[in-house]
Amino acid sequence: MIKKTVIIVFALLAFACRNENKETSENSSDPEVEVESNEREVDQESDINRYDNIDNLEEPVDTSKTNSAAGEISGRYTKQGEMDGACNCYCVEVSLTGNSEFCLQPDRMYINVRFEKTASGYDAFYVSPSSKNTNEDLPWEDFSKDEPIASLEPTKTGLKLDWLGFKIDGQLATDYAIFGKKTLEGNFTKS
């Protein structure tokens, strides 16, 4: 019985102290207490406003049919003026999530590339010879993988590809500069 009485008295004291502190802080002119309560009110208002504006969200924009420098350019593009429906050599398959393949010379040279976003479009970087590649005489291991070999700029109808060429030790590999220029440089239309 004494234990129950002690527990009840303790609970009543705790309740009384809590109520007394609450009344004191409500009537207090302490600026720190007022600031703290104001901050809580602002936080609660922010939470309410965040959920009130949920109906004002814009519909998602479908970028699959548009090409802008800020838009998504993934997809297949065919070089203007070339008929390459099977995408053998005069086309570019752009994948921003993995490697893509570039044809440098019909039925001979294929490479894997990766893309990185730039201010005006994307740069293509050499990764490795493709499994389709039949020209093994080139110094593939010497070609830089850190310098772009081509730049892609989105246009209204597709993209413009500028072939920059392979680099070895920071210099243009002039012996191999022509590879890719004929098949890849120019304007491409999204297929």
PDB file of C-alpha atoms in Angstrom:
ATOM      1  CA  MET A   1       0.000   0.000   0.000  1.00  0.00           C
ATOM      2  CA  ILE A   2       2.829   2.368   0.815  1.00  0.00           C
ATOM      3  CA  LYS A   3       4.380   1.660  -2.590  1.00  0.00           C
ATOM      4  CA  LYS A   4       1.159   2.584  -4.387  1.00  0.00           C
ATOM      5  CA  THR A   5       0.845   5.760  -2.373  1.00  0.00           C
ATOM      6  CA  VAL A   6       4.437   6.760  -3.147  1.00  0.00           C
ATOM      7  CA  ILE A   7       3.908   6.119  -6.854  1.00  0.00           C
ATOM      8  CA  ILE A   8       0.680   8.130  -6.890  1.00  0.00           C
ATOM      9  CA  VAL A   9       2.305  11.019  -4.998  1.00  0.00           C
ATOM     10  CA  PHE A  10       5.290  10.922  -7.349  1.00  0.00           C
ATOM     11  CA  ALA A  11       2.999  10.956 -10.402  1.00  0.00           C
ATOM     12  CA  LEU A  12       0.996  13.883  -8.982  1.00  0.00           C
ATOM     13  CA  LEU A  13       4.203  15.813  -8.282  1.00  0.00           C
ATOM     14  CA  ALA A  14       5.499  15.190 -11.801  1.00  0.00           C
ATOM     15  CA  PHE A  15       2.168  16.268 -13.295  1.00  0.00           C
ATOM     16  CA  ALA A  16       2.058  19.383 -11.121  1.00  0.00           C
ATOM     17  CA  CYS A  17       5.648  20.318 -12.016  1.00  0.00           C
ATOM     18  CA  ARG A  18       4.972  19.859 -15.710  1.00  0.00           C
ATOM     19  CA  ASN A  19       1.844  22.030 -15.562  1.00  0.00           C
ATOM     20  CA  GLU A  20       3.677  24.663 -13.526  1.00  0.00           C
ATOM     21  CA  ASN A  21       6.555  24.766 -16.069  1.00  0.00           C
ATOM     22  CA  LYS A  22       4.065  25.012 -18.903  1.00  0.00           C
ATOM     23  CA  GLU A  23       2.182  27.907 -17.272  1.00  0.00           C
ATOM     24  CA  THR A  24       5.458  29.645 -16.432  1.00  0.00           C
ATOM     25  CA  SER A  25       6.748  29.360 -19.983  1.00  0.00           C
ATOM     26  CA  GLU A  26       3.431  30.579 -21.435  1.00  0.00           C
ATOM     27  CA  ASN A  27       3.450  33.632 -19.184  1.00  0.00           C
ATOM     28  CA  SER A  28       7.187  34.146 -19.380  1.00  0.00           C
ATOM     29  CA  SER A  29       8.633  37.157 -21.121  1.00  0.00           C
ATOM     30  CA  ASP A  30      11.900  35.286 -21.733  1.00  0.00           C
ATOM     31  CA  PRO A  31      12.800  36.001 -25.420  1.00  0.00           C
ATOM     32  CA  GLU A  32      14.460  32.597 -25.889  1.00  0.00           C
ATOM     33  CA  VAL A  33      11.240  30.805 -24.986  1.00  0.00           C
ATOM     34  CA  GLU A  34       9.238  33.026 -27.359  1.00  0.00           C
ATOM     35  CA  VAL A  35      11.685  32.455 -30.232  1.00  0.00           C
ATOM     36  CA  GLU A  36      11.583  28.707 -29.716  1.00  0.00           C
ATOM     37  CA  SER A  37       7.787  28.624 -29.790  1.00  0.00           C
ATOM     38  CA  ASN A  38       7.715  30.902 -32.873  1.00  0.00           C
ATOM     39  CA  GLU A  39      10.148  28.602 -34.675  1.00  0.00           C
ATOM     40  CA  ARG A  40       7.868  25.650 -33.977  1.00  0.00           C
ATOM     41  CA  GLU A  41       4.908  27.598 -35.381  1.00  0.00           C
ATOM     42  CA  VAL A  42       6.854  28.471 -38.576  1.00  0.00           C
ATOM     43  CA  ASP A  43       7.916  24.836 -39.006  1.00  0.00           C
ATOM     44  CA  GLN A  44       4.299  23.712 -38.649  1.00  0.00           C
ATOM     45  CA  GLU A  45       3.156  26.327 -41.192  1.00  0.00           C
ATOM     46  CA  SER A  46       5.838  25.177 -43.651  1.00  0.00           C
ATOM     47  CA  ASP A  47       4.655  21.598 -43.314  1.00  0.00           C
ATOM     48  CA  ILE A  48       1.049  22.668 -43.896  1.00  0.00           C
ATOM     49  CA  ASN A  49       1.983  24.786 -46.951  1.00  0.00           C
ATOM     50  CA  ARG A  50       4.056  21.981 -48.394  1.00  0.00           C
ATOM     51  CA  TYR A  51       1.012  19.710 -48.436  1.00  0.00           C
ATOM     52  CA  ASP A  52      -1.448  22.444 -49.470  1.00  0.00           C
ATOM     53  CA  ASN A  53       0.471  22.990 -52.727  1.00  0.00           C
ATOM     54  CA  ILE A  54       0.380  19.340 -53.769  1.00  0.00           C
ATOM     55  CA  ASP A  55      -2.408  20.102 -56.274  1.00  0.00           C
ATOM     56  CA  ASN A  56      -0.261  22.758 -57.951  1.00  0.00           C
ATOM     57  CA  LEU A  57       2.384  20.317 -59.154  1.00  0.00           C
ATOM     58  CA  GLU A  58       3.010  20.401 -62.901  1.00  0.00           C
ATOM     59  CA  GLU A  59       2.438  17.396 -65.104  1.00  0.00           C
ATOM     60  CA  PRO A  60       5.646  15.529 -66.023  1.00  0.00           C
ATOM     61  CA  VAL A  61       7.122  16.617 -69.352  1.00  0.00           C
ATOM     62  CA  ASP A  62       7.586  13.915 -72.012  1.00  0.00           C
ATOM     63  CA  THR A  63      11.095  14.525 -73.370  1.00  0.00           C
ATOM     64  CA  SER A  64      11.145  11.448 -75.601  1.00  0.00           C
ATOM     65  CA  LYS A  65       9.965  13.456 -78.618  1.00  0.00           C
ATOM     66  CA  THR A  66      11.929  16.623 -77.990  1.00  0.00           C
ATOM     67  CA  ASN A  67      15.602  17.360 -78.250  1.00  0.00           C
ATOM     68  CA  SER A  68      17.088  20.230 -76.338  1.00  0.00           C
ATOM     69  CA  ALA A  69      20.477  20.726 -74.788  1.00  0.00           C
ATOM     70  CA  ALA A  70      18.913  20.027 -71.415  1.00  0.00           C
ATOM     71  CA  GLY A  71      16.714  17.172 -72.633  1.00  0.00           C
ATOM     72  CA  GLU A  72      17.300  13.476 -72.928  1.00  0.00           C
ATOM     73  CA  ILE A  73      19.031  12.404 -76.166  1.00  0.00           C
ATOM     74  CA  SER A  74      18.982   8.638 -75.754  1.00  0.00           C
ATOM     75  CA  GLY A  75      17.853   6.804 -78.869  1.00  0.00           C
ATOM     76  CA  ARG A  76      18.817   5.890 -82.412  1.00  0.00           C
ATOM     77  CA  TYR A  77      19.841   8.520 -84.955  1.00  0.00           C
ATOM     78  CA  THR A  78      20.530   8.061 -88.681  1.00  0.00           C
ATOM     79  CA  LYS A  79      22.943  10.269 -90.586  1.00  0.00           C
ATOM     80  CA  GLN A  80      21.097  12.621 -92.916  1.00  0.00           C
ATOM     81  CA  GLY A  81      21.473  11.614 -96.548  1.00  0.00           C
ATOM     82  CA  GLU A  82      22.288   7.980 -95.714  1.00  0.00           C
ATOM     83  CA  MET A  83      19.938   5.010 -95.869  1.00  0.00           C
ATOM     84  CA  ASP A  84      20.908   2.839 -92.898  1.00  0.00           C
ATOM     85  CA  GLY A  85      17.685   1.403 -91.519  1.00  0.00           C
ATOM     86  CA  ALA A  86      19.550  -1.558 -89.981  1.00  0.00           C
ATOM     87  CA  CYS A  87      21.927   0.849 -88.213  1.00  0.00           C
ATOM     88  CA  ASN A  88      25.028  -0.777 -89.650  1.00  0.00           C
ATOM     89  CA  CYS A  89      27.365   2.166 -89.927  1.00  0.00           C
ATOM     90  CA  TYR A  90      25.732   5.519 -90.696  1.00  0.00           C
ATOM     91  CA  CYS A  91      23.812   5.763 -87.489  1.00  0.00           C
ATOM     92  CA  VAL A  92      24.420   6.404 -83.810  1.00  0.00           C
ATOM     93  CA  GLU A  93      22.725   4.621 -80.948  1.00  0.00           C
ATOM     94  CA  VAL A  94      22.983   6.921 -77.910  1.00  0.00           C
ATOM     95  CA  SER A  95      22.703   5.396 -74.439  1.00  0.00           C
ATOM     96  CA  LEU A  96      23.389   7.583 -71.430  1.00  0.00           C
ATOM     97  CA  THR A  97      23.240   4.687 -68.978  1.00  0.00           C
ATOM     98  CA  GLY A  98      25.787   2.369 -70.598  1.00  0.00           C
ATOM     99  CA  ASN A  99      28.173   2.061 -73.499  1.00  0.00           C
ATOM    100  CA  SER A 100      27.136   2.717 -77.086  1.00  0.00           C
ATOM    101  CA  GLU A 101      28.746   1.594 -80.314  1.00  0.00           C
ATOM    102  CA  PHE A 102      30.217   3.779 -83.059  1.00  0.00           C
ATOM    103  CA  CYS A 103      31.030   2.504 -86.543  1.00  0.00           C
ATOM    104  CA  LEU A 104      34.224   4.100 -87.820  1.00  0.00           C
ATOM    105  CA  GLN A 105      34.497   2.265 -91.164  1.00  0.00           C
ATOM    106  CA  PRO A 106      31.874   0.003 -92.709  1.00  0.00           C
ATOM    107  CA  ASP A 107      32.342  -3.688 -91.838  1.00  0.00           C
ATOM    108  CA  ARG A 108      35.774  -3.092 -90.272  1.00  0.00           C
ATOM    109  CA  MET A 109      36.021  -0.822 -87.266  1.00  0.00           C
ATOM    110  CA  TYR A 110      33.629  -0.518 -84.373  1.00  0.00           C
ATOM    111  CA  ILE A 111      34.272   0.960 -80.945  1.00  0.00           C
ATOM    112  CA  ASN A 112      32.418   1.253 -77.657  1.00  0.00           C
ATOM    113  CA  VAL A 113      31.902   4.772 -76.336  1.00  0.00           C
ATOM    114  CA  ARG A 114      30.396   6.437 -73.286  1.00  0.00           C
ATOM    115  CA  PHE A 115      28.764   9.860 -73.056  1.00  0.00           C
ATOM    116  CA  GLU A 116      29.171  12.714 -70.599  1.00  0.00           C
ATOM    117  CA  LYS A 117      26.970  15.807 -70.416  1.00  0.00           C
ATOM    118  CA  THR A 118      28.544  19.164 -71.256  1.00  0.00           C
ATOM    119  CA  ALA A 119      27.182  22.720 -71.254  1.00  0.00           C
ATOM    120  CA  SER A 120      26.038  22.472 -74.890  1.00  0.00           C
ATOM    121  CA  GLY A 121      25.368  18.754 -75.330  1.00  0.00           C
ATOM    122  CA  TYR A 122      27.393  15.587 -74.771  1.00  0.00           C
ATOM    123  CA  ASP A 123      30.939  14.384 -75.343  1.00  0.00           C
ATOM    124  CA  ALA A 124      31.707  10.844 -76.501  1.00  0.00           C
ATOM    125  CA  PHE A 125      34.717   9.041 -75.018  1.00  0.00           C
ATOM    126  CA  TYR A 126      36.469   5.954 -76.389  1.00  0.00           C
ATOM    127  CA  VAL A 127      36.045   2.927 -74.100  1.00  0.00           C
ATOM    128  CA  SER A 128      37.289  -0.112 -76.072  1.00  0.00           C
ATOM    129  CA  PRO A 129      37.120  -1.841 -79.443  1.00  0.00           C
ATOM    130  CA  SER A 130      33.689  -3.421 -79.982  1.00  0.00           C
ATOM    131  CA  SER A 131      33.209  -7.167 -80.289  1.00  0.00           C
ATOM    132  CA  LYS A 132      32.259  -6.469 -83.957  1.00  0.00           C
ATOM    133  CA  ASN A 133      35.640  -4.858 -84.631  1.00  0.00           C
ATOM    134  CA  THR A 134      37.729  -6.667 -87.262  1.00  0.00           C
ATOM    135  CA  ASN A 135      40.664  -4.234 -87.385  1.00  0.00           C
ATOM    136  CA  GLU A 136      43.057  -5.318 -84.685  1.00  0.00           C
ATOM    137  CA  ASP A 137      46.110  -3.542 -86.133  1.00  0.00           C
ATOM    138  CA  LEU A 138      45.421  -0.234 -84.426  1.00  0.00           C
ATOM    139  CA  PRO A 139      47.094   0.736 -81.140  1.00  0.00           C
ATOM    140  CA  TRP A 140      43.798   0.501 -79.239  1.00  0.00           C
ATOM    141  CA  GLU A 141      45.504   0.491 -75.838  1.00  0.00           C
ATOM    142  CA  ASP A 142      47.266   3.801 -76.621  1.00  0.00           C
ATOM    143  CA  PHE A 143      44.106   5.774 -77.397  1.00  0.00           C
ATOM    144  CA  SER A 144      43.064   8.109 -74.593  1.00  0.00           C
ATOM    145  CA  LYS A 145      39.925   7.193 -72.695  1.00  0.00           C
ATOM    146  CA  ASP A 146      39.856  10.526 -70.842  1.00  0.00           C
ATOM    147  CA  GLU A 147      39.607  12.926 -73.795  1.00  0.00           C
ATOM    148  CA  PRO A 148      36.518  13.203 -76.003  1.00  0.00           C
ATOM    149  CA  ILE A 149      36.621  11.736 -79.498  1.00  0.00           C
ATOM    150  CA  ALA A 150      33.350  13.382 -80.588  1.00  0.00           C
ATOM    151  CA  SER A 151      30.865  15.971 -79.415  1.00  0.00           C
ATOM    152  CA  LEU A 152      27.101  15.729 -79.854  1.00  0.00           C
ATOM    153  CA  GLU A 153      24.860  18.756 -79.879  1.00  0.00           C
ATOM    154  CA  PRO A 154      21.074  18.266 -79.779  1.00  0.00           C
ATOM    155  CA  THR A 155      19.123  19.976 -82.575  1.00  0.00           C
ATOM    156  CA  LYS A 156      15.399  20.345 -83.300  1.00  0.00           C
ATOM    157  CA  THR A 157      15.369  17.252 -85.531  1.00  0.00           C
ATOM    158  CA  GLY A 158      18.086  15.140 -83.936  1.00  0.00           C
ATOM    159  CA  LEU A 159      21.711  15.904 -83.243  1.00  0.00           C
ATOM    160  CA  LYS A 160      24.876  17.245 -84.791  1.00  0.00           C
ATOM    161  CA  LEU A 161      28.006  15.145 -84.317  1.00  0.00           C
ATOM    162  CA  ASP A 162      31.474  16.668 -84.591  1.00  0.00           C
ATOM    163  CA  TRP A 163      34.237  14.055 -84.914  1.00  0.00           C
ATOM    164  CA  LEU A 164      37.286  15.137 -82.889  1.00  0.00           C
ATOM    165  CA  GLY A 165      39.454  12.032 -83.352  1.00  0.00           C
ATOM    166  CA  PHE A 166      41.542   9.806 -81.147  1.00  0.00           C
ATOM    167  CA  LYS A 167      44.260  11.258 -78.954  1.00  0.00           C
ATOM    168  CA  ILE A 168      47.482   9.654 -77.774  1.00  0.00           C
ATOM    169  CA  ASP A 169      49.344  11.362 -74.928  1.00  0.00           C
ATOM    170  CA  GLY A 170      47.169  14.469 -75.292  1.00  0.00           C
ATOM    171  CA  GLN A 171      47.907  14.898 -79.003  1.00  0.00           C
ATOM    172  CA  LEU A 172      45.625  14.191 -81.949  1.00  0.00           C
ATOM    173  CA  ALA A 173      46.549  10.790 -83.407  1.00  0.00           C
ATOM    174  CA  THR A 174      46.886  12.138 -86.962  1.00  0.00           C
ATOM    175  CA  ASP A 175      47.438   8.687 -88.482  1.00  0.00           C
ATOM    176  CA  TYR A 176      43.970   7.703 -87.236  1.00  0.00           C
ATOM    177  CA  ALA A 177      42.157  11.063 -87.387  1.00  0.00           C
ATOM    178  CA  ILE A 178      40.225  10.177 -90.549  1.00  0.00           C
ATOM    179  CA  PHE A 179      38.610   7.102 -88.964  1.00  0.00           C
ATOM    180  CA  GLY A 180      35.059   7.974 -88.014  1.00  0.00           C
ATOM    181  CA  LYS A 181      35.028  11.339 -89.773  1.00  0.00           C
ATOM    182  CA  LYS A 182      33.217  10.123 -92.915  1.00  0.00           C
ATOM    183  CA  THR A 183      30.710   7.873 -91.193  1.00  0.00           C
ATOM    184  CA  LEU A 184      30.035   9.907 -88.055  1.00  0.00           C
ATOM    185  CA  GLU A 185      30.505  13.608 -88.652  1.00  0.00           C
ATOM    186  CA  GLY A 186      27.400  15.517 -89.611  1.00  0.00           C
ATOM    187  CA  ASN A 187      23.710  15.879 -88.833  1.00  0.00           C
ATOM    188  CA  PHE A 188      21.628  12.963 -87.613  1.00  0.00           C
ATOM    189  CA  THR A 189      17.857  12.582 -87.470  1.00  0.00           C
ATOM    190  CA  LYS A 190      16.154  10.670 -84.692  1.00  0.00           C
ATOM    191  CA  SER A 191      14.865   7.356 -86.058  1.00  0.00           C
TER     192      SER A 191
END
